[in-house]
PDB file of C-alpha atoms in Angstrom:
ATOM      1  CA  UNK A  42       0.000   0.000   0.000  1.00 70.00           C
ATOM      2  CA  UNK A  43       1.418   3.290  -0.699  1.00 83.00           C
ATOM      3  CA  UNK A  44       2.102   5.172   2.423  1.00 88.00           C
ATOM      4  CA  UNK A  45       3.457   8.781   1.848  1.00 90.00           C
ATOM      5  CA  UNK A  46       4.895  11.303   4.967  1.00 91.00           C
ATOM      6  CA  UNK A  47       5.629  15.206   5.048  1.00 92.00           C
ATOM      7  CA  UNK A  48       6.507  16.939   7.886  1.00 93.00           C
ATOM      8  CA  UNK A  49       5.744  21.085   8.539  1.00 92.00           C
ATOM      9  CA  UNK A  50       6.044  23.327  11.452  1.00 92.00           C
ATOM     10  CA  UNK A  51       3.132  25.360  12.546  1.00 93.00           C
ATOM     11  CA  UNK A  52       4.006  28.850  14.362  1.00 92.00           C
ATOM     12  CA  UNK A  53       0.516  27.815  16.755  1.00 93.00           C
ATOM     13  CA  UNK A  54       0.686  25.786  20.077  1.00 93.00           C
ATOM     14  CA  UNK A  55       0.393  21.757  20.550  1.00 94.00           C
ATOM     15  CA  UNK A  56      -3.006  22.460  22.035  1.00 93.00           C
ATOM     16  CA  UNK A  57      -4.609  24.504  19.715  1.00 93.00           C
ATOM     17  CA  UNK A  58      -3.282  22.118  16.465  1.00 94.00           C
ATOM     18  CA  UNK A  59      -4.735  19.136  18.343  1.00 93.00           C
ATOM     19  CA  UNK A  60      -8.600  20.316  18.740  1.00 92.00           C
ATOM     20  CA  UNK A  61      -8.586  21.745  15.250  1.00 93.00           C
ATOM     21  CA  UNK A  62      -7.595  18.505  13.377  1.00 93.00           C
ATOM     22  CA  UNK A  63      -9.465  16.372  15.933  1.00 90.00           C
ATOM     23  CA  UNK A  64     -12.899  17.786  14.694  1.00 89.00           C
ATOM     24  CA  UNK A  65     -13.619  15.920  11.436  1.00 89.00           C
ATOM     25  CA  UNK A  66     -15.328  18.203  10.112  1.00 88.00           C
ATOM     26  CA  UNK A  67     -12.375  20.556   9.951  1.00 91.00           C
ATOM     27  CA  UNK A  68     -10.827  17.914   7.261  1.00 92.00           C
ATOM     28  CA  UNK A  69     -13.212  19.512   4.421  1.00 91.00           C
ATOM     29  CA  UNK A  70     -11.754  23.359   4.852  1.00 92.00           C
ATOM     30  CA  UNK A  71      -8.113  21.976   4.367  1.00 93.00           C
ATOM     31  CA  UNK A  72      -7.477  18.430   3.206  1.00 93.00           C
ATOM     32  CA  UNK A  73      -7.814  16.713  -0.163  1.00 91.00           C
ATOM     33  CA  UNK A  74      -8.559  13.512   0.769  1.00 89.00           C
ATOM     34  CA  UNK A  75     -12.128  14.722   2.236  1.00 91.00           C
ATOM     35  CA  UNK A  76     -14.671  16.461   0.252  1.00 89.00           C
ATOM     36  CA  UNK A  77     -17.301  16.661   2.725  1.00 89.00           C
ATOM     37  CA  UNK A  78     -18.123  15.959   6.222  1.00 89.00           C
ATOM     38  CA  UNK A  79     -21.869  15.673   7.660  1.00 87.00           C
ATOM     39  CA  UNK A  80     -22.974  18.047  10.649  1.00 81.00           C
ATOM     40  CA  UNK A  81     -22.501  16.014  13.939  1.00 76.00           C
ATOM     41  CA  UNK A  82     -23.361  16.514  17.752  1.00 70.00           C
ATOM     42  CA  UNK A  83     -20.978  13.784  18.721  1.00 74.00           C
ATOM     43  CA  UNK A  84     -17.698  14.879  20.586  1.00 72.00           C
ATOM     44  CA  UNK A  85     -14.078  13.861  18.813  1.00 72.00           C
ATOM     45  CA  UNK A  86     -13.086  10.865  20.213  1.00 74.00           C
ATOM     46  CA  UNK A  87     -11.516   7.034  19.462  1.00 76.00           C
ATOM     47  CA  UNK A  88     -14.467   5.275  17.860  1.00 81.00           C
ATOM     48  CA  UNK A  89     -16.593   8.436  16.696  1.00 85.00           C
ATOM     49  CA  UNK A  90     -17.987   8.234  13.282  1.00 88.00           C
ATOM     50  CA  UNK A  91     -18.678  10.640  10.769  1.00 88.00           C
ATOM     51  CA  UNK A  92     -20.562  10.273   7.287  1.00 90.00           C
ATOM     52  CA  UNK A  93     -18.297  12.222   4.694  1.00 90.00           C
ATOM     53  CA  UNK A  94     -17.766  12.321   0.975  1.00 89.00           C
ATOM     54  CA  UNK A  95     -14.672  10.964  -0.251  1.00 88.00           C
ATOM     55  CA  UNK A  96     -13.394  12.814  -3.645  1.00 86.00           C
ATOM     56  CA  UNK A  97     -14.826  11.883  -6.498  1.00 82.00           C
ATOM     57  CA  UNK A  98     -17.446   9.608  -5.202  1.00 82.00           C
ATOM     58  CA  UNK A  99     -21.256  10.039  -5.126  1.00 80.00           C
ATOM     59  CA  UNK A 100     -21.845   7.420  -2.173  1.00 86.00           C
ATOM     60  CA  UNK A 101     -21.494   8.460   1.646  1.00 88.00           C
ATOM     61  CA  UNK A 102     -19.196   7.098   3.321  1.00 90.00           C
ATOM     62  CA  UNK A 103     -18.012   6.722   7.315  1.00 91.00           C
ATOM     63  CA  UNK A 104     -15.413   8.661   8.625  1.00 92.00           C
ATOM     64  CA  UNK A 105     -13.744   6.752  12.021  1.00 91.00           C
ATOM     65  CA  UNK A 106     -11.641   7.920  14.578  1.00 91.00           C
ATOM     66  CA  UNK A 107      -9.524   4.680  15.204  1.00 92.00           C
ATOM     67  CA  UNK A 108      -6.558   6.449  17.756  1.00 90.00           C
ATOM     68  CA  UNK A 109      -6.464   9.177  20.144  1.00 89.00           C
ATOM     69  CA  UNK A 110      -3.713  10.643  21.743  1.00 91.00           C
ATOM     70  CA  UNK A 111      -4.896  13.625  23.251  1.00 90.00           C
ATOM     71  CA  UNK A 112      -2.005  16.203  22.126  1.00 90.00           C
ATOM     72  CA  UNK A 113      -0.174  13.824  20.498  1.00 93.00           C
ATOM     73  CA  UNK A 114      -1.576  11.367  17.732  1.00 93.00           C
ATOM     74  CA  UNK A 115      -4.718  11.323  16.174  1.00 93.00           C
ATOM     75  CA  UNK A 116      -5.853   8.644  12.916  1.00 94.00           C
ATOM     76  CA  UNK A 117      -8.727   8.813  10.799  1.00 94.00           C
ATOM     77  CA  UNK A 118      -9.728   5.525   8.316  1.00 93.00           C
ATOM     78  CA  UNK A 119     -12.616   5.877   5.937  1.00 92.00           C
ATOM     79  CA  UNK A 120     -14.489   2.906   4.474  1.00 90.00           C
ATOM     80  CA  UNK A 121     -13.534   0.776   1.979  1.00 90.00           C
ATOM     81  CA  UNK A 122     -14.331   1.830  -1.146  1.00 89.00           C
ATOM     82  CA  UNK A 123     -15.494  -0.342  -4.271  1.00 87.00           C
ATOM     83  CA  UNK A 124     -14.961  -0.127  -8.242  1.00 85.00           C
ATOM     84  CA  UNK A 125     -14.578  -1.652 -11.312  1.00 87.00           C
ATOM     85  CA  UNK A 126     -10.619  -1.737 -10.859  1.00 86.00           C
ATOM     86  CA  UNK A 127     -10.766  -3.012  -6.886  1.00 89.00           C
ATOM     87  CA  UNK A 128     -10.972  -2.156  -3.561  1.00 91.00           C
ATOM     88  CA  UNK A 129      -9.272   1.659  -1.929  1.00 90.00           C
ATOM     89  CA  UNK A 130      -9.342   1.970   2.038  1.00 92.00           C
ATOM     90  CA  UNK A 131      -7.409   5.562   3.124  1.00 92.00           C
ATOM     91  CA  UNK A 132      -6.364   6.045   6.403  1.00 93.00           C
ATOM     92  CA  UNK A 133      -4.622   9.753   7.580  1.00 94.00           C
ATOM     93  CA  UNK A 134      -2.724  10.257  10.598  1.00 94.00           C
ATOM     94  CA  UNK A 135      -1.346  13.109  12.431  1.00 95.00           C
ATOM     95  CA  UNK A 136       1.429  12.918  14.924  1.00 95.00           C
ATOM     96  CA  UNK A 137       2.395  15.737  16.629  1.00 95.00           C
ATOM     97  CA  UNK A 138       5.744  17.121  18.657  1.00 93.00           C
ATOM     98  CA  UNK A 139       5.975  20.688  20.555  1.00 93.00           C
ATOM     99  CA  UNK A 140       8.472  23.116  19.646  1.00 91.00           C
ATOM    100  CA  UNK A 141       9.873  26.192  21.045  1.00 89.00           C
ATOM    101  CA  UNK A 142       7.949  28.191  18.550  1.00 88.00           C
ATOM    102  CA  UNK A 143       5.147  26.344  17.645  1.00 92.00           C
ATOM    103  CA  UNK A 144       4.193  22.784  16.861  1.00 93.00           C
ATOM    104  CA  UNK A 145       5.917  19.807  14.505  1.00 94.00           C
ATOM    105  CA  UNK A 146       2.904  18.148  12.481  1.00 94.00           C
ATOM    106  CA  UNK A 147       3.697  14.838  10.688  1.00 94.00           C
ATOM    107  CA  UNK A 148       0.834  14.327   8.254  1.00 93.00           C
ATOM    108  CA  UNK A 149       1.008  10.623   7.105  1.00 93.00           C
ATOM    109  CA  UNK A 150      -1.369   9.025   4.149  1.00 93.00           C
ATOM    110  CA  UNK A 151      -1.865   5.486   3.696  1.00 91.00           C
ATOM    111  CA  UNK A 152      -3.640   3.855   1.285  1.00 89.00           C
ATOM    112  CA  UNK A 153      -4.894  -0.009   1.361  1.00 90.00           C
ATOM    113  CA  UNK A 154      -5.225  -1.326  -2.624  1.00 91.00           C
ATOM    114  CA  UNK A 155      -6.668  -4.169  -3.068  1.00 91.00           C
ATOM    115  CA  UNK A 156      -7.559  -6.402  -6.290  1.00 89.00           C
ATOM    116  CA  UNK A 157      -6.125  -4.403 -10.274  1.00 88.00           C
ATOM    117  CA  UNK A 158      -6.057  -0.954  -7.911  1.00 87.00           C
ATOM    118  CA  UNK A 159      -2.549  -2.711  -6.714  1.00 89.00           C
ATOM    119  CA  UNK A 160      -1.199  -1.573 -10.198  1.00 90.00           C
ATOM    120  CA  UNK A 161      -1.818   1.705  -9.963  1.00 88.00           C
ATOM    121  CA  UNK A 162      -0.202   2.419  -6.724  1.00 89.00           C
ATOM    122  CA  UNK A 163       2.819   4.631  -7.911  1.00 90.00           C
ATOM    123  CA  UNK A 164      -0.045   6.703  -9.746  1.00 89.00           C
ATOM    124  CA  UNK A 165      -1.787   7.038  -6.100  1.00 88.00           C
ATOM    125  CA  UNK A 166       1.412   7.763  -4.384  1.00 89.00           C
ATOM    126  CA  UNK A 167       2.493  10.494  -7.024  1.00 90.00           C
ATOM    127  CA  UNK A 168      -1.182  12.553  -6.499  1.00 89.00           C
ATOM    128  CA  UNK A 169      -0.629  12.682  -3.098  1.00 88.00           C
ATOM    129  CA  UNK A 170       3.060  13.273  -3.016  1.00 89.00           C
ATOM    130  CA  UNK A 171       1.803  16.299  -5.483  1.00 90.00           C
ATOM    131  CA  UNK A 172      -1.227  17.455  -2.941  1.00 91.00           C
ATOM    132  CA  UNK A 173       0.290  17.102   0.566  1.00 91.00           C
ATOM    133  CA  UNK A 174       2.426  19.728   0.409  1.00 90.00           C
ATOM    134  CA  UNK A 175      -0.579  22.432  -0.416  1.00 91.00           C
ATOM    135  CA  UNK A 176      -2.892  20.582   2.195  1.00 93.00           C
ATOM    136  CA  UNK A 177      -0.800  21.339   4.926  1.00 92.00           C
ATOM    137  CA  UNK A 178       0.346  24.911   3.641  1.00 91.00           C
ATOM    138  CA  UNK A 179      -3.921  25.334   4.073  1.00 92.00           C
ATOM    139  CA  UNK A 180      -3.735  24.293   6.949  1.00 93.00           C
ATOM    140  CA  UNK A 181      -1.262  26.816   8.392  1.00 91.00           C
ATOM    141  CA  UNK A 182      -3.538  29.668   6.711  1.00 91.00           C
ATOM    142  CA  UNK A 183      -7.022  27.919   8.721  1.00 91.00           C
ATOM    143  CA  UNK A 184      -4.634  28.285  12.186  1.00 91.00           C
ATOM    144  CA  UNK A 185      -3.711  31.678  11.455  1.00 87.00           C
ATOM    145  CA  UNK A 186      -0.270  30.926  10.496  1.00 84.00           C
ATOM    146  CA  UNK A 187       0.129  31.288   6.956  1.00 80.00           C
ATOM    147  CA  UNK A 188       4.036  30.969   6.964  1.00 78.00           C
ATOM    148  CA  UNK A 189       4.322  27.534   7.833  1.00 79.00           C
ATOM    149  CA  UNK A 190       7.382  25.857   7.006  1.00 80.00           C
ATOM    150  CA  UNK A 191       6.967  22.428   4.885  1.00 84.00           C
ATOM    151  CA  UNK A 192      10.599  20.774   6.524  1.00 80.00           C
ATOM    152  CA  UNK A 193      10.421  17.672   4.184  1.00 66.00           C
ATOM    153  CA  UNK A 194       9.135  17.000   1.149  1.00 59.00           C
ATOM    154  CA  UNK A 195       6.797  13.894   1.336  1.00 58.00           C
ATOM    155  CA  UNK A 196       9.942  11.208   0.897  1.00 51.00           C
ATOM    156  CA  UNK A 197       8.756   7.990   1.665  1.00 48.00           C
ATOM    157  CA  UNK A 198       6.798   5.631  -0.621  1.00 45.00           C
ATOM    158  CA  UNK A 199       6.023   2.337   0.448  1.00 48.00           C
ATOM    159  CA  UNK A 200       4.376   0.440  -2.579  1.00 42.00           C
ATOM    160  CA  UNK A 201       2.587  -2.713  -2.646  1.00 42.00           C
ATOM    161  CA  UNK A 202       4.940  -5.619  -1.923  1.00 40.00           C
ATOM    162  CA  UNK A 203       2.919  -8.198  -4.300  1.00 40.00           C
ATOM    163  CA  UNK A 204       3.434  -6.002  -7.103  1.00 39.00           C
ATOM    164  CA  UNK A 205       7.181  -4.877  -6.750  1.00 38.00           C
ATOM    165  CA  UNK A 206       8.905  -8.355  -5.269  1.00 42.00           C
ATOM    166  CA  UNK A 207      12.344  -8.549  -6.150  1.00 45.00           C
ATOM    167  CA  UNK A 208      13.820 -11.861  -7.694  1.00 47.00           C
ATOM    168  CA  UNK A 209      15.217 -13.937  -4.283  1.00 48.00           C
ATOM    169  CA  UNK A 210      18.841 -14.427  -4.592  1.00 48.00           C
ATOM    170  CA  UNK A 211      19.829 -18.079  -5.190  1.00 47.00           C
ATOM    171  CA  UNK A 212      20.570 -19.664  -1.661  1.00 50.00           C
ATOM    172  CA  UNK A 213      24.100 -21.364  -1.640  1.00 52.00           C
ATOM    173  CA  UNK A 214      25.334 -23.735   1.006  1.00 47.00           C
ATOM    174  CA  UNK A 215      29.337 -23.560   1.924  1.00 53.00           C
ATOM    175  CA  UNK A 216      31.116 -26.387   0.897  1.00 54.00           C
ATOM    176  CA  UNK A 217      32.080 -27.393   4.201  1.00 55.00           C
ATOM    177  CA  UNK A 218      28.574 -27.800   5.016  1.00 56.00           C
ATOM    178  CA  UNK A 219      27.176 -29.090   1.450  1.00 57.00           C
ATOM    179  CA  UNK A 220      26.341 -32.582   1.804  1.00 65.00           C
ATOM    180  CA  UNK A 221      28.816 -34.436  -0.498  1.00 71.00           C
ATOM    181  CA  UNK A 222      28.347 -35.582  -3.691  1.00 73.00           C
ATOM    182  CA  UNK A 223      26.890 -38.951  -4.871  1.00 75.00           C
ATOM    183  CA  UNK A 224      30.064 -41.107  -6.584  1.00 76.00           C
ATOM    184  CA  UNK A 225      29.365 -41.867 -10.355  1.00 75.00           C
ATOM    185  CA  UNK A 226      27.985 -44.810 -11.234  1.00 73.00           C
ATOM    186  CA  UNK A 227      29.972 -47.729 -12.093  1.00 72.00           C
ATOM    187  CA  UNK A 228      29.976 -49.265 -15.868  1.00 70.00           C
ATOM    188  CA  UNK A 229      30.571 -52.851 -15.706  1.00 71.00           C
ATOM    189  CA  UNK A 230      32.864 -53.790 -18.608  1.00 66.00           C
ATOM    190  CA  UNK A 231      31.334 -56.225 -21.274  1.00 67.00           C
ATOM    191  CA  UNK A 232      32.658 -59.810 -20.902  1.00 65.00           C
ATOM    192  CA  UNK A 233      35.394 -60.829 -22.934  1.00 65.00           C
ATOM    193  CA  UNK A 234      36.344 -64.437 -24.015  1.00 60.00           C
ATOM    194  CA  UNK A 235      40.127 -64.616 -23.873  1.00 58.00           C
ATOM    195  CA  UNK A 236      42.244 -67.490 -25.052  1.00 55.00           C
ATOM    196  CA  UNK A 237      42.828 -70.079 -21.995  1.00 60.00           C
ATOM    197  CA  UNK A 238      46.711 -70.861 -21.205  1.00 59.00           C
ATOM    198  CA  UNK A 239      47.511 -74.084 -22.886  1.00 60.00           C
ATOM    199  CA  UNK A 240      45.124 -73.783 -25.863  1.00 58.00           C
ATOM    200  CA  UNK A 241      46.205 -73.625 -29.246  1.00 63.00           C
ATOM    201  CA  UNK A 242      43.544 -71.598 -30.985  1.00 57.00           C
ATOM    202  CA  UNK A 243      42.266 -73.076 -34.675  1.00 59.00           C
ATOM    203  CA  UNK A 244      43.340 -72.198 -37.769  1.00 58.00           C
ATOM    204  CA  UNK A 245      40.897 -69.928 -39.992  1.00 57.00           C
ATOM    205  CA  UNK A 246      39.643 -71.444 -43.046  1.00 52.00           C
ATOM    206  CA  UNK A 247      40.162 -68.346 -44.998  1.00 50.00           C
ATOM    207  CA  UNK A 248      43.940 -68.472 -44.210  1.00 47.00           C
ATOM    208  CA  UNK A 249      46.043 -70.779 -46.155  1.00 51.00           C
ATOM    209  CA  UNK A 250      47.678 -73.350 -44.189  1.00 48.00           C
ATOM    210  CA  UNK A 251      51.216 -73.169 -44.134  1.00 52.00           C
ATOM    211  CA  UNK A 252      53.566 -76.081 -45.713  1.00 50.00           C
ATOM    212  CA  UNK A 253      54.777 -79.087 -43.308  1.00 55.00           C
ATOM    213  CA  UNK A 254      57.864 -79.456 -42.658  1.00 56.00           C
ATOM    214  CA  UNK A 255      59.069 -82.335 -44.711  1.00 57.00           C
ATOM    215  CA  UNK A 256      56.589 -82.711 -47.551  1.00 54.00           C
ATOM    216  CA  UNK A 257      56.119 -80.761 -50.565  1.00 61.00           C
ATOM    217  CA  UNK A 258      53.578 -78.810 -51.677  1.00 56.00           C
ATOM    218  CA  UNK A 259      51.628 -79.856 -54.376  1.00 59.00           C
ATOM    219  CA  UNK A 260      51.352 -77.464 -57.699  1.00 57.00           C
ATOM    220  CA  UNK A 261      48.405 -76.065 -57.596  1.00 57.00           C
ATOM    221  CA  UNK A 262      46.475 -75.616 -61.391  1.00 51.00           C
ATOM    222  CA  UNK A 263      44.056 -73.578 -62.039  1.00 49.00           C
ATOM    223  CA  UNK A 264      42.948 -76.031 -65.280  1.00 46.00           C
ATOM    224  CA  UNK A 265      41.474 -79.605 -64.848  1.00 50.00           C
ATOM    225  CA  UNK A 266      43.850 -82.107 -66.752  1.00 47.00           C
ATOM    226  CA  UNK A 267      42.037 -83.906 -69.417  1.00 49.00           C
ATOM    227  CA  UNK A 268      43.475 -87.483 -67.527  1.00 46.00           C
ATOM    228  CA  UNK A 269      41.113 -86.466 -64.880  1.00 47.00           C
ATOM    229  CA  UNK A 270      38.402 -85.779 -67.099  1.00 48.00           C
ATOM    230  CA  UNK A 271      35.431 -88.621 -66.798  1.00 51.00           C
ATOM    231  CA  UNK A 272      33.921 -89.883 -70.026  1.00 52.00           C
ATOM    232  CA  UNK A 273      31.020 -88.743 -71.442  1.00 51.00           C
ATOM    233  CA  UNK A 274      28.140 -91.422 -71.207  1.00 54.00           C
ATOM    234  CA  UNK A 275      26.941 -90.405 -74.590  1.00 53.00           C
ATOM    235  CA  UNK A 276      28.415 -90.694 -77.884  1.00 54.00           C
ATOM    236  CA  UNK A 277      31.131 -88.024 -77.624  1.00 52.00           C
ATOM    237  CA  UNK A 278      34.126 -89.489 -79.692  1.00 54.00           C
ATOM    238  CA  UNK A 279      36.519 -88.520 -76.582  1.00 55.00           C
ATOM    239  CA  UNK A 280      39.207 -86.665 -76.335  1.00 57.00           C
ATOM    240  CA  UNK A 281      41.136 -85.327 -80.021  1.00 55.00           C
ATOM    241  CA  UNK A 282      44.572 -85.921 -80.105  1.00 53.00           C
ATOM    242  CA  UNK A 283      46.707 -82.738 -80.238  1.00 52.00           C
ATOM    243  CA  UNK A 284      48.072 -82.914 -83.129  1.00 53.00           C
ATOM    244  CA  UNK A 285      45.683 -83.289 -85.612  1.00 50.00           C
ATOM    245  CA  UNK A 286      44.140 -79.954 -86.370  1.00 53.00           C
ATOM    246  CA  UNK A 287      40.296 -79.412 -85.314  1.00 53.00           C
ATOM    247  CA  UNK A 288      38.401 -79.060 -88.251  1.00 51.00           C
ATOM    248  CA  UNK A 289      36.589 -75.686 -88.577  1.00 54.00           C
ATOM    249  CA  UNK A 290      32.969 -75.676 -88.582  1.00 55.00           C
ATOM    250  CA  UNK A 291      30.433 -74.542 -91.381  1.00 59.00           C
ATOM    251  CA  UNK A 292      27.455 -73.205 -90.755  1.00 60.00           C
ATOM    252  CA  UNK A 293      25.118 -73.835 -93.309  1.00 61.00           C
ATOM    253  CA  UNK A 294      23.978 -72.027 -96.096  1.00 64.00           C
ATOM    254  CA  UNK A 295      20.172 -71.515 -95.804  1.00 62.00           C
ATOM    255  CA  UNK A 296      18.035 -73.133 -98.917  1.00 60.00           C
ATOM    256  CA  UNK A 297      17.904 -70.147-101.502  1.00 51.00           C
TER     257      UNK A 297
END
């Protein structure tokens, strides 16, 4: 909720501050944030109510008197008020502190957003950073002190925490306390067969043996010899000797 502060210095005694802003319906000569206070017989007190206008709105509303302080603090909350946006509850407070020459007023603004309203809070905190300074300037001239001295600016803005949360810092443990690490898991190799002492492995197929010691190798040919050659069970005249010439084949001539 924006909550905005400005402090001023009124040349007119503690006493004479307190019963003029204890009255509500003083608020309406003065202050901003009323626009209207009902007639009332009741005396200012904790728990008095008054029906005033807030500004801008066409509904009454109830003005309460939730702290008193004779002399010293005095707070005012209004009702909460409804629209199409949300929910607005103000509250105004006024603590004051003698001085030598008059009278320190702190006039202090807060106002509850609830629901989409929670979005505009900076544009709620900038009106009344903009309006405090002249309520309290008409205030001095209602007292009869029209030089009143504004001491500080309105300086403190306190905006919804739900809308403006900053990022939370990443919490990090100190190694000495960090629990330690889990080990990596273990791979269990793929069995293996390896060749048992004593064993000779076999020779590949695909490998050509080598020669024994002691025999010869035989001459390998690529060509059947025609000794080897079986007989054909037909009547194939067998094999022609080499030297007689094979006799070259006609084709014949077809019939003309």
């Amino acid at each position: 909720m924006p909550e905005i502060s400005v402090d001023v210095h009124i040349n007119r005694s503690v006493t004479e501050v307190y019963d003029f802003l204890s009255d509500a319906r003083n608020l309406e000569l003065w202050f901003s944030g009323v626009h209207s206070v009902a007639e009332s017989a009741e005396p200012a007190g904790p728990g008095v109510a008054h029906v005033y206008r807030f500004p801008g709105r066409h509904r009454d509303q109830l003005l309460q008197c939730v702290a008193y302080v004779p002399g010293e603090h005095l707070v005012f909350r209004g009702d909460r008020m409804w629209n199409l946006l949300g929910a607005q509850t103000p509250m105004y407070s006024f603590t004051l502190s003698p001085r030598p020459r008059g009278t320190l007023l702190r006039l202090t603004v807060q106002s509850r957003l609830a629901g989409a309203l929670t979005l505009l809070a900076p544009v709620v905190a900038m009106a009344w950073r903009r309006d405090l300074p002249r309520d309290v300037r008409r205030l001095g001239e209602r007292l009869g002190a029209p030089h009143c001295h504004v001491i500080s600016a309105p300086r403190r803005v306190r905006l919804p925490i739900s809308a403006f949360t900053p990022a939370a810092a990443p919490t990090t443990v100190p190694p000495a306390l960090a629990p330690p690490a889990p080990p990596p898991p273990q791979l269990r190799p793929e069995p293996r067969s390896e060749a048992r002492p004593g064993l000779r492995p076999e020779p590949r197929s695909e490998l050509r043996s080598e020669a024994r010691p002691g025999l010869r190798p035989e001459p390998r040919s690529e060509l059947r010899s025609e000794a080897h050659l079986e007989p054909h069970p037909g009547p194939h005249p067998g094999p022609r000797p080499a030297s007689v010439p094979a006799a070259k084949e006609r084709t014949p001539r077809p019939a003309a």
